[in-house]
Amino acid sequence: MSAAPRHRLPGDPAPTAEIERMLRVDHAGEFGATRIYDGQLAVLGRGRGASEVRRMAEAEQRHLATFEGLLRRRRVRPTLLQPLWSIAGCVLGVGTALLGEAAAMACTVAVEDVIDAHYRDQAERLCGEDAALSQTMADFRADEIAHRNAALAQGAEQTPGYDVLTAAIRAGSRIAIWLSTRL
Ligand SMILES: [Fe+2]
Ligand SMILES: [Fe+2]
């Protein structure tokens, strides 16, 4: 397959450095996702809504394991902020689950909105440079879209303050991505 030409601007990182940053931020994101669901499951326990959360959590564990393997093989260090994401993810998970199952689902909708666009962007950028990795991003993006749809089907939008809650979580997720790409 011939590599598609990619427009690079002066100051853009070299492909390897850029791919390292992508792997680092994706690993951070999947780690954060597992912590959100850890927090939600600690509150929701074995209730009705917990089975959907557990299914999503299992997918995030698979995603995380993939990025752990990629970091090891490519000798990329994880983000320095991992301890922070451990706490922040758990707090977000516990907090939203305490607001109720619909709020827990709204959290997934908000996070997956951001991750959908994030993986789409990465898959496009990697397309001509690392086809296998691009496919991984595309596959995981499909999982995240399925999580968002499942959360909407579970009544995410019925939580009081849905718009404010999801806007805040989307903003936080974008900040976490920005930081994890750089640190
Ligand atoms: Fe994921
Ligand atoms: Fe997900």
Tab-separated table of C-alpha atoms and ligand atoms in Angstrom:
chain	number	residue	atom	x	y	z
A	1	MET	CA	0.000	0.000	0.000
A	2	SER	CA	1.475	3.358	-0.938
A	3	ALA	CA	1.669	5.875	1.818
A	4	ALA	CA	-0.672	8.800	1.407
A	5	PRO	CA	1.191	12.112	1.398
A	6	ARG	CA	0.861	13.928	4.656
A	7	HIS	CA	1.172	17.641	5.015
A	8	ARG	CA	3.586	18.562	7.738
A	9	LEU	CA	4.088	22.086	8.943
A	10	PRO	CA	7.354	23.520	10.237
A	11	GLY	CA	7.642	22.655	13.927
A	12	ASP	CA	5.430	19.576	13.632
A	13	PRO	CA	6.991	16.651	15.530
A	14	ALA	CA	8.646	13.889	13.520
A	15	PRO	CA	6.402	10.857	12.941
A	16	THR	CA	7.994	8.745	15.654
A	17	ALA	CA	7.700	11.455	18.284
A	18	GLU	CA	4.139	12.115	17.187
A	19	ILE	CA	3.240	8.433	17.408
A	20	GLU	CA	4.819	8.229	20.862
A	21	ARG	CA	2.632	11.101	21.990
A	22	MET	CA	-0.418	9.398	20.533
A	23	LEU	CA	0.320	6.133	22.329
A	24	ARG	CA	0.994	7.958	25.579
A	25	VAL	CA	-2.253	9.918	25.528
A	26	ASP	CA	-4.301	6.905	24.430
A	27	HIS	CA	-2.843	4.757	27.194
A	28	ALA	CA	-3.676	7.549	29.662
A	29	GLY	CA	-7.226	7.794	28.330
A	30	GLU	CA	-7.917	4.088	28.503
A	31	PHE	CA	-6.423	3.965	31.977
A	32	GLY	CA	-8.669	6.855	33.019
A	33	ALA	CA	-11.679	5.063	31.544
A	34	THR	CA	-10.988	1.954	33.620
A	35	ARG	CA	-10.774	4.151	36.725
A	36	ILE	CA	-14.091	5.868	35.940
A	37	TYR	CA	-15.788	2.488	35.701
A	38	ASP	CA	-14.017	1.225	38.850
A	39	GLY	CA	-15.541	4.193	40.658
A	40	GLN	CA	-18.989	3.726	39.151
A	41	LEU	CA	-19.054	0.005	39.937
A	42	ALA	CA	-17.980	0.673	43.532
A	43	VAL	CA	-21.186	2.693	43.931
A	44	LEU	CA	-23.576	0.807	41.643
A	45	GLY	CA	-22.496	-2.582	42.963
A	46	ARG	CA	-24.588	-5.312	41.436
A	47	GLY	CA	-27.642	-3.214	40.566
A	48	ARG	CA	-29.493	-3.248	37.251
A	49	GLY	CA	-27.366	-0.524	35.651
A	50	ALA	CA	-24.144	-2.155	36.769
A	51	SER	CA	-24.210	-4.904	34.138
A	52	GLU	CA	-23.997	-2.379	31.287
A	53	VAL	CA	-21.201	-0.539	33.086
A	54	ARG	CA	-19.389	-3.823	33.650
A	55	ARG	CA	-19.602	-4.674	29.931
A	56	MET	CA	-18.114	-1.304	29.014
A	57	ALA	CA	-15.447	-1.646	31.702
A	58	GLU	CA	-14.340	-4.969	30.208
A	59	ALA	CA	-13.834	-3.316	26.814
A	60	GLU	CA	-11.776	-0.547	28.435
A	61	GLN	CA	-9.598	-3.187	30.119
A	62	ARG	CA	-8.947	-4.728	26.692
A	63	HIS	CA	-8.117	-1.328	25.220
A	64	LEU	CA	-5.801	-0.566	28.130
A	65	ALA	CA	-4.019	-3.922	27.773
A	66	THR	CA	-3.422	-3.202	24.080
A	67	PHE	CA	-1.836	0.169	24.817
A	68	GLU	CA	0.212	-1.272	27.679
A	69	GLY	CA	1.626	-3.770	25.181
A	70	LEU	CA	2.296	-1.041	22.617
A	71	LEU	CA	4.080	1.159	25.174
A	72	ARG	CA	6.271	-1.774	26.201
A	73	ARG	CA	7.128	-2.873	22.665
A	74	ARG	CA	7.844	0.648	21.428
A	75	ARG	CA	9.575	1.737	24.612
A	76	VAL	CA	7.277	4.680	25.234
A	77	ARG	CA	6.885	5.888	28.808
A	78	PRO	CA	3.396	6.430	30.209
A	79	THR	CA	2.228	9.924	31.099
A	80	LEU	CA	3.651	11.422	34.269
A	81	LEU	CA	0.063	12.282	35.195
A	82	GLN	CA	-1.098	8.679	35.591
A	83	PRO	CA	-1.438	8.984	39.414
A	84	LEU	CA	-3.609	12.064	38.888
A	85	TRP	CA	-5.825	10.282	36.340
A	86	SER	CA	-6.172	7.377	38.749
A	87	ILE	CA	-7.717	9.670	41.342
A	88	ALA	CA	-9.591	11.971	38.956
A	89	GLY	CA	-11.109	9.038	37.047
A	90	CYS	CA	-12.261	7.342	40.227
A	91	VAL	CA	-13.708	10.577	41.648
A	92	LEU	CA	-15.580	11.201	38.403
A	93	GLY	CA	-16.905	7.644	38.409
A	94	VAL	CA	-18.000	7.704	42.036
A	95	GLY	CA	-19.456	11.200	41.706
A	96	THR	CA	-21.555	10.482	38.636
A	97	ALA	CA	-22.770	7.128	40.001
A	98	LEU	CA	-23.838	8.846	43.239
A	99	LEU	CA	-26.004	11.171	41.122
A	100	GLY	CA	-27.727	8.064	39.785
A	101	GLU	CA	-27.506	5.526	36.984
A	102	ALA	CA	-28.599	8.046	34.337
A	103	ALA	CA	-25.803	10.414	35.383
A	104	ALA	CA	-23.313	7.535	35.257
A	105	MET	CA	-24.453	6.895	31.687
A	106	ALA	CA	-24.260	10.616	30.867
A	107	CYS	CA	-20.606	10.503	31.939
A	108	THR	CA	-19.971	7.777	29.354
A	109	VAL	CA	-21.770	9.782	26.649
A	110	ALA	CA	-19.635	12.853	27.364
A	111	VAL	CA	-16.314	11.009	27.523
A	112	GLU	CA	-17.042	8.951	24.426
A	113	ASP	CA	-18.051	12.083	22.483
A	114	VAL	CA	-14.538	13.386	23.020
A	115	ILE	CA	-12.815	10.037	22.447
A	116	ASP	CA	-14.761	9.394	19.248
A	117	ALA	CA	-13.350	12.587	17.715
A	118	HIS	CA	-9.906	11.908	19.231
A	119	TYR	CA	-9.577	8.402	17.744
A	120	ARG	CA	-11.041	9.539	14.413
A	121	ASP	CA	-8.393	12.256	14.204
A	122	GLN	CA	-5.601	9.847	15.148
A	123	ALA	CA	-6.744	7.145	12.708
A	124	GLU	CA	-6.712	9.714	9.909
A	125	ARG	CA	-3.302	11.080	10.843
A	126	LEU	CA	-1.773	7.604	11.096
A	127	CYS	CA	-3.345	6.271	7.936
A	128	GLY	CA	-0.319	6.820	5.698
A	129	GLU	CA	2.298	6.227	8.399
A	130	ASP	CA	1.260	3.236	10.474
A	131	ALA	CA	-1.661	1.368	8.982
A	132	ALA	CA	-1.859	-1.261	11.742
A	133	LEU	CA	-1.984	1.363	14.473
A	134	SER	CA	-4.505	3.378	12.480
A	135	GLN	CA	-6.713	0.285	12.329
A	136	THR	CA	-6.397	-0.177	16.094
A	137	MET	CA	-7.610	3.404	16.624
A	138	ALA	CA	-10.480	2.822	14.205
A	139	ASP	CA	-11.484	-0.424	15.936
A	140	PHE	CA	-11.384	1.150	19.398
A	141	ARG	CA	-13.310	4.155	18.114
A	142	ALA	CA	-16.083	1.783	17.011
A	143	ASP	CA	-16.169	0.315	20.549
A	144	GLU	CA	-16.374	3.800	22.089
A	145	ILE	CA	-19.225	4.777	19.757
A	146	ALA	CA	-21.043	1.599	20.810
A	147	HIS	CA	-20.539	2.579	24.460
A	148	ARG	CA	-22.015	6.021	23.823
A	149	ASN	CA	-25.020	4.504	22.042
A	150	ALA	CA	-25.524	1.978	24.847
A	151	ALA	CA	-25.381	4.765	27.434
A	152	LEU	CA	-27.951	6.807	25.499
A	153	ALA	CA	-30.180	3.726	25.266
A	154	GLN	CA	-29.873	3.363	29.057
A	155	GLY	CA	-31.438	6.800	29.539
A	156	ALA	CA	-28.350	9.015	29.942
A	157	GLU	CA	-30.255	12.086	28.768
A	158	GLN	CA	-32.812	11.703	31.561
A	159	THR	CA	-30.392	12.802	34.247
A	160	PRO	CA	-31.182	16.288	35.619
A	161	GLY	CA	-28.716	18.859	34.297
A	162	TYR	CA	-27.642	16.598	31.425
A	163	ASP	CA	-26.352	19.464	29.260
A	164	VAL	CA	-24.297	21.083	32.027
A	165	LEU	CA	-22.949	17.772	33.314
A	166	THR	CA	-21.884	16.498	29.902
A	167	ALA	CA	-20.390	19.853	28.874
A	168	ALA	CA	-18.269	19.883	32.045
A	169	ILE	CA	-17.092	16.300	31.543
A	170	ARG	CA	-16.301	16.920	27.872
A	171	ALA	CA	-14.244	19.988	28.842
A	172	GLY	CA	-12.399	18.006	31.520
A	173	SER	CA	-11.707	15.173	29.093
A	174	ARG	CA	-10.249	17.577	26.546
A	175	ILE	CA	-7.992	19.112	29.193
A	176	ALA	CA	-6.846	15.631	30.245
A	177	ILE	CA	-6.023	14.787	26.625
A	178	TRP	CA	-4.143	18.051	26.168
A	179	LEU	CA	-2.085	17.472	29.316
A	180	SER	CA	-1.398	13.780	28.707
A	181	THR	CA	-0.162	14.507	25.198
A	182	ARG	CA	2.412	16.939	26.617
A	183	LEU	CA	3.385	15.355	29.925
B	1	FE	FE	-11.600	2.594	25.485
B	2	FE	FE	-15.474	3.306	26.012
